[in-house]
Amino acid sequence: MKECRTMKTKTLLLLVISFFLLGSQVVSSQSKAGNLPVFDFSKDYPQKKVRLQDIADIEYVPLETTDDILLGGMASLSAVTDKYILVHEFQRGDIFVFDRTTGKLYSHFNHKGSSGMEYTWINVGTILDEKKEEIYVCAQYIQVYSLKGEYKRTLKINTFGNEMSIYNFDDESLLIYEGVIIEPGRESKTKKDPYYLVSKKDGSLISVLDIHFSKRYSNKIVQQLEGNMWRSLVMTYPKNPYYGQDLMIADISSDTLYQLSPDKGLIPLLTRKPSTHAVEPRSIWTPFLTTDKFLQFGTFLLDFNSKGGKIPTFMYDFKTGEISKLSILDAEFAVKPYGLGEWDIGATPAISKNMAAELIQAQSMIEAYHKKRLVGNGNKVAEKLVEDDNPVVRILKFK
C-alpha cells in the first residue's frame, strides 16, 4: 500500500521483499476429494464477461470525516456487520468503529504500546464479534477489547514467530492458520496440521481441522545475505476469503478447494490438475469471491523470478458445474478509454453471505458522480463529498 488516498485494493500479484519478523484426530485432505469437479490449469476455458452492476445491487456508506476522524492511506476495511463497520490501520494502531447505516463514528481507540493490555502494531488484523460486542486485535498476542476500546483479556497466541492468519469462526472459537516456517534451522517446526480452532475465552485449543499435509509448500523463500544474514522473498496473494460465516480454503499444499462451515464442517468443492505436488514452479489457485451462485478464483505461477502482474480469474457455476474464464466489468470506477474495465475485488472483509465490500476514495466517488456513472445511492452520497473526506464503503449485494 501507499501513503495516499487510494483505498480500493486491487487484486494484483505482487512480489514483496521484506525482512523476516521475528488434541484432535486428523485425516489426509487428499483422501477426501472423491469424485469432485476438476479444474484443469492447462485448459483454455471459454470467456464470460458480466457487468458488475447487472449481478449486484450497490449501496454506499460514507464514513464520517472530522479533524479527529481521518483515515490514513494504510486503512484496512476489516468487517461489515448488521450494525457496524470496522476499520483499522495496522502501523499506526488506530481502530475505528462506524455505524453501518449512517457511517457516523461509534468509537475510536488506539492502544499502541508495550504494556500487557496494549499492542505494538496490528500485524495480523482485527476481528469484530458483533454478538459479544468485542474486537480482537491480532498483534503479538490477541488482545480483546470492548467496542469502546476497554481492555478485556489477552489470548496468549504468539503471532510473531510464524506467518499466521486468524479468522472469526463461530460464537466460541477463532480459526488459526499457521504458515510454513522458512527460517534456517527451524524448518522442522512447520506444522503438518496448520488449521485449528481456539477458544475466544482463553485461547486454548478446541480442535484441529481435518486438513493434514505430509508435505507443505510456502509462498516465501529464503534469500541469503552476507554475514549469515537472510531475508524472505514473499509472493503475496489473497487467502481463505469469507463467504458469510463460512470460509473458502485453497491451500497451496492441497489439490482440493474446501468450504469450511461452522454448521456443516469441511466440505470439498473442487479438485485440480495437475497436482500441486507435480511440477515447479507451482501453479497456485486462490479464491476471491463466493456467492450462492458462483465461486470466483484466480490462478498464477509461484515463480519468484517473475515481476508479478494481474491474476487471471475464473468462475465455477454451482448450478451447472461449468467453469469459465471470467471478467467482471465495473461501469462505475474501472472505466478505461476503450470501454469498461475489470472489477478487482481485492481482500474481501468479513460480511454477510452473497455480499462483498470495499473502500472507495472520495476523489473517485466525485469523479464518477460528475461523469454520471454511479448507481444505487451513489449520487446522493457523492454530491456531499469533498476530496479530503474519508473513503466511502461500497457494499455489493449479489443477486
XYZ file of C-alpha atoms in Angstrom:
399
model
C 0.000 0.000 0.000
C 0.994 3.617 -0.427
C 0.511 6.525 1.919
C -2.209 8.100 -0.185
C -5.984 8.286 -0.508
C -6.364 5.326 -2.854
C -8.374 2.850 -0.798
C -9.677 0.399 -3.375
C -7.488 -2.675 -3.076
C -6.539 -4.155 -6.435
C -6.220 -7.886 -6.934
C -2.626 -7.879 -8.113
C 0.060 -10.476 -7.704
C 2.905 -8.638 -6.027
C 6.443 -9.727 -5.339
C 7.310 -8.226 -1.988
C 10.757 -8.295 -0.391
C 10.633 -7.986 3.343
C 12.832 -8.757 6.320
C 11.753 -11.662 8.496
C 9.917 -10.731 11.698
C 10.642 -12.352 14.441
C -5.811 -32.771 20.508
C -7.893 -33.896 17.676
C -7.614 -36.714 15.157
C -6.750 -35.607 11.625
C -7.007 -37.298 8.242
C -5.396 -36.551 4.891
C -7.053 -33.767 2.955
C -6.227 -35.511 -0.316
C -8.104 -38.682 0.621
C -11.405 -36.822 0.972
C -11.570 -35.302 -2.517
C -13.682 -38.110 -4.005
C -15.451 -37.526 -7.300
C -15.248 -33.731 -7.448
C -15.401 -31.307 -10.374
C -11.885 -30.767 -11.766
C -10.211 -27.503 -12.697
C -7.543 -28.062 -15.354
C -4.779 -25.439 -15.271
C -3.808 -26.246 -18.877
C -7.298 -25.968 -20.372
C -8.433 -22.990 -22.431
C -11.793 -22.251 -20.810
C -14.455 -20.180 -22.597
C -14.562 -16.486 -21.766
C -17.504 -14.995 -19.892
C -17.986 -11.248 -19.373
C -20.521 -9.901 -16.912
C -21.305 -6.382 -15.766
C -20.920 -5.867 -12.027
C -23.953 -3.584 -11.879
C -26.093 -6.319 -13.516
C -25.270 -9.027 -10.978
C -25.158 -6.939 -7.788
C -27.136 -4.191 -6.098
C -24.855 -1.473 -4.759
C -25.045 0.589 -1.593
C -22.686 3.305 -0.373
C -21.941 4.239 3.238
C -19.847 7.431 3.642
C -17.550 7.292 6.673
C -17.712 10.349 8.906
C -14.902 12.866 8.484
C -13.748 15.400 11.066
C -10.371 16.755 12.169
C -10.253 13.901 14.691
C -11.561 11.202 12.343
C -9.136 10.949 9.452
C -8.165 7.623 7.924
C -4.648 7.279 6.523
C -3.574 5.501 3.367
C -2.941 2.273 5.279
C -6.538 1.948 6.470
C -7.983 -1.547 6.065
C -11.663 -2.480 5.980
C -11.950 -5.438 8.357
C -15.659 -6.194 8.834
C -19.154 -5.036 7.897
C -21.953 -6.369 10.106
C -25.625 -5.514 10.537
C -24.738 -2.707 12.980
C -21.091 -1.770 12.499
C -18.193 -1.172 10.133
C -14.708 -1.950 11.470
C -11.603 -0.246 10.062
C -8.034 -0.451 11.375
C -4.635 0.985 10.477
C -2.037 -1.692 11.141
C 1.009 0.538 11.560
C -0.488 3.485 13.435
C -2.634 1.190 15.575
C -5.883 3.142 15.158
C -9.172 1.260 15.337
C -12.417 2.852 14.110
C -15.956 1.526 14.566
C -18.590 3.224 12.403
C -22.355 2.869 12.350
C -23.308 0.536 9.498
C -26.326 2.609 8.399
C -25.179 6.206 8.784
C -21.377 5.931 8.681
C -21.159 8.038 11.849
C -18.302 7.231 14.204
C -19.304 4.911 17.038
C -15.879 4.643 18.656
C -12.187 5.222 18.033
C -9.269 3.962 20.096
C -5.551 3.335 19.835
C -3.838 1.163 22.439
C -0.458 1.003 20.776
C 2.175 0.469 23.458
C 4.206 -2.105 25.338
C 2.078 -2.910 28.379
C 0.271 -6.227 28.730
C -3.007 -4.559 27.748
C -1.630 -2.932 24.559
C -0.256 -3.952 21.165
C 2.862 -2.909 19.279
C 1.213 -2.956 15.854
C -1.676 -4.810 14.203
C 0.271 -7.350 12.186
C -2.495 -9.951 11.639
C -5.586 -7.727 11.515
C -8.740 -7.229 13.567
C -11.920 -9.240 14.132
C -15.353 -7.925 15.102
C -17.669 -10.147 17.130
C -20.924 -8.202 16.956
C -22.852 -10.633 19.160
C -20.368 -10.365 22.038
C -19.594 -6.718 21.205
C -15.867 -7.441 21.202
C -12.934 -6.568 18.954
C -9.983 -8.946 18.650
C -6.750 -7.133 17.817
C -4.315 -9.663 16.395
C -0.820 -8.406 17.210
C 1.974 -10.259 19.031
C -0.858 -11.773 21.030
C -4.601 -11.431 20.545
C -5.848 -8.516 22.641
C -9.601 -8.399 23.240
C -11.392 -5.072 23.763
C -14.959 -3.863 24.014
C -16.353 -1.866 21.096
C -15.426 1.275 23.007
C -11.838 0.104 23.498
C -11.892 -1.099 27.114
C -9.366 -3.898 27.666
C -10.994 -7.250 28.475
C -8.395 -10.046 28.153
C -5.366 -11.399 26.290
C -5.265 -14.668 24.339
C -1.672 -15.906 24.601
C -1.262 -16.939 20.976
C 2.102 -15.720 19.716
C 1.758 -14.482 16.131
C 5.304 -13.142 15.710
C 7.059 -16.490 15.381
C 5.213 -17.798 12.290
C 3.215 -16.472 9.407
C -0.323 -16.649 10.794
C -3.879 -15.829 9.756
C -6.752 -15.553 12.233
C -10.463 -15.668 11.375
C -13.747 -15.329 13.220
C -15.316 -18.807 13.044
C -18.304 -19.115 15.376
C -19.626 -17.835 18.709
C -16.992 -19.681 20.726
C -13.914 -20.051 18.530
C -11.366 -18.465 16.224
C -9.785 -20.277 13.287
C -5.984 -20.163 13.226
C -3.816 -20.905 10.191
C -0.053 -21.260 10.616
C 2.197 -20.846 7.595
C 5.377 -22.669 6.683
C 8.456 -21.793 8.735
C 11.340 -20.970 6.398
C 13.809 -19.616 8.967
C 17.088 -21.553 8.537
C 17.381 -24.214 11.237
C 13.711 -24.062 12.239
C 12.083 -25.576 9.155
C 11.232 -28.790 11.024
C 8.914 -26.801 13.328
C 6.409 -26.374 10.493
C 3.081 -27.947 11.418
C 1.607 -30.685 9.237
C -1.871 -29.765 10.529
C -1.880 -25.973 10.181
C -5.606 -25.220 10.663
C -7.074 -25.355 14.164
C -9.718 -23.757 16.378
C -9.011 -21.937 19.641
C -11.295 -20.613 22.347
C -12.350 -16.974 22.252
C -12.465 -17.098 26.027
C -8.869 -18.076 26.835
C -7.098 -19.082 23.600
C -6.988 -22.776 24.482
C -7.040 -25.395 21.723
C -10.511 -26.673 20.821
C -9.798 -28.906 17.825
C -7.572 -29.464 14.798
C -9.183 -29.377 11.367
C -9.199 -32.415 9.113
C -6.616 -30.909 6.765
C -3.328 -32.797 7.029
C -0.315 -32.313 4.768
C 2.582 -34.751 4.595
C 4.450 -32.089 2.620
C 3.873 -28.350 2.743
C 4.855 -25.577 0.353
C 5.306 -21.881 1.013
C 4.736 -18.567 -0.720
C 8.104 -17.476 0.729
C 11.721 -18.421 0.086
C 14.952 -17.572 1.885
C 17.403 -15.167 0.281
C 20.849 -15.457 1.843
C 22.774 -12.259 2.580
C 26.301 -11.577 3.726
C 27.446 -12.464 7.201
C 24.946 -15.261 7.860
C 22.069 -12.805 7.423
C 18.953 -13.595 5.419
C 15.626 -12.180 4.392
C 12.456 -13.604 2.925
C 11.074 -13.155 -0.571
C 7.277 -13.269 -0.362
C 4.725 -13.775 -3.120
C 1.546 -12.253 -1.686
C -1.995 -13.116 -2.734
C -5.489 -13.278 -1.141
C -6.112 -16.335 1.042
C -9.113 -18.016 2.653
C -11.793 -15.372 1.980
C -15.088 -15.252 3.856
C -18.387 -16.489 2.448
C -20.642 -15.119 5.154
C -19.599 -17.043 8.251
C -18.079 -19.783 6.098
C -14.532 -19.685 4.719
C -13.136 -20.826 1.372
C -9.799 -22.631 1.736
C -7.472 -23.301 -1.198
C -4.213 -24.207 0.496
C -1.007 -24.077 -1.510
C -0.228 -27.652 -0.366
C -3.609 -29.158 -1.283
C -5.234 -30.329 -4.502
C -8.691 -29.681 -3.038
C -10.574 -26.436 -2.541
C -12.773 -26.546 0.570
C -15.680 -24.681 2.073
C -15.397 -24.566 5.854
C -18.738 -24.099 7.611
C -19.432 -23.861 11.360
C -22.635 -25.844 10.731
C -21.527 -28.402 8.132
C -17.802 -28.714 8.767
C -15.284 -29.166 5.944
C -16.852 -29.575 2.501
C -14.633 -30.338 -0.567
C -15.831 -28.377 -3.621
C -13.229 -28.603 -6.375
C -10.074 -30.501 -7.170
C -7.339 -29.665 -9.660
C -4.897 -30.978 -12.212
C -2.011 -31.120 -12.477
C -1.449 -31.780 -8.794
C 0.200 -29.029 -6.774
C 2.878 -31.640 -5.998
C 3.639 -32.297 -9.677
C 5.819 -29.540 -11.090
C 7.928 -26.473 -10.303
C 7.182 -23.613 -10.459
C 3.919 -24.498 -8.763
C 0.558 -23.462 -10.208
C -1.495 -21.779 -7.491
C -5.221 -21.118 -7.245
C -6.774 -18.705 -4.801
C -10.481 -17.970 -4.164
C -11.620 -14.340 -4.401
C -15.395 -14.287 -4.033
C -18.141 -16.812 -3.287
C -21.880 -16.339 -3.698
C -24.734 -18.852 -3.661
C -24.450 -18.970 -7.472
C -20.733 -18.985 -8.241
C -17.168 -19.141 -6.992
C -14.613 -16.718 -8.417
C -10.948 -17.715 -8.150
C -7.610 -16.749 -9.663
C -4.514 -18.640 -10.818
C -0.815 -17.857 -11.135
C 2.628 -19.444 -11.134
C 4.585 -19.355 -7.887
C 7.651 -18.081 -9.722
C 9.936 -15.918 -7.594
C 11.749 -14.685 -10.709
C 8.516 -13.181 -12.009
C 7.819 -9.454 -11.826
C 4.197 -10.152 -10.973
C 1.106 -8.933 -12.741
C -2.652 -9.323 -12.925
C -4.123 -12.641 -11.833
C -6.438 -14.276 -14.424
C -9.778 -15.166 -12.853
C -12.255 -17.998 -13.380
C -15.835 -18.752 -12.369
C -17.249 -22.070 -11.190
C -21.036 -22.124 -11.572
C -22.537 -24.159 -8.713
C -25.769 -24.960 -10.597
C -24.356 -26.047 -13.975
C -20.913 -27.188 -12.860
C -19.383 -25.154 -15.696
C -16.021 -23.423 -15.391
C -15.256 -20.339 -17.475
C -12.692 -17.574 -17.627
C -14.340 -14.567 -16.009
C -14.213 -10.819 -16.467
C -16.430 -8.723 -14.193
C -16.779 -5.279 -15.729
C -17.279 -2.271 -13.447
C -19.286 0.542 -15.024
C -18.709 2.934 -12.117
C -14.978 3.016 -11.381
C -12.914 0.692 -13.579
C -13.564 2.726 -16.732
C -10.829 2.922 -19.371
C -10.612 4.927 -22.619
C -11.594 1.919 -24.739
C -14.534 0.854 -22.560
C -15.329 -0.736 -19.245
C -12.548 -2.130 -17.115
C -12.416 -5.199 -14.913
C -13.513 -5.121 -11.300
C -10.767 -6.178 -8.906
C -12.219 -7.457 -5.687
C -9.105 -7.387 -3.503
C -9.316 -8.665 0.062
C -12.988 -9.005 0.997
C -13.726 -8.253 4.654
C -15.971 -10.317 6.901
C -19.522 -9.639 5.722
C -22.821 -11.477 5.176
C -23.264 -14.154 2.503
C -23.703 -13.004 -1.094
C -22.061 -9.700 -0.263
C -18.697 -8.009 -0.650
C -17.401 -4.638 0.494
C -14.525 -2.320 -0.316
C -13.257 1.187 0.393
C -13.573 3.746 -2.398
C -11.663 7.013 -2.085
C -13.714 10.219 -2.051
C -11.961 11.598 -5.130
C -13.006 8.546 -7.177
C -16.586 8.937 -5.986
C -16.657 12.605 -7.006
C -15.216 11.840 -10.444
C -17.751 9.047 -11.053
C -20.541 11.385 -9.899
C -19.608 14.089 -12.397
C -19.450 11.503 -15.190
C -22.882 10.165 -14.182
C -21.679 6.602 -13.575
C -22.876 5.961 -10.019
C -25.789 3.656 -9.195
C -27.788 2.915 -6.047
C -27.492 5.748 -3.547
C -24.116 6.731 -5.014
C -25.186 10.123 -6.355
C -26.788 11.121 -3.067
C -23.599 10.227 -1.199
C -21.131 11.701 -3.701
C -22.797 15.112 -4.036
C -21.915 15.886 -0.403
C -18.269 14.765 -0.587
C -15.089 16.792 -0.852
C -11.787 15.306 -1.964
C -10.236 15.163 1.516
C -13.134 13.238 3.033
C -12.701 9.750 4.391
C -13.349 6.917 1.943
C -16.785 5.516 1.255
C -17.692 1.883 1.864
C -19.158 0.279 -1.256
C -21.318 -2.729 -0.382
C -22.191 -5.185 -3.160
C -25.223 -7.439 -2.736
C -25.063 -10.192 -5.336
C -28.385 -11.240 -6.843
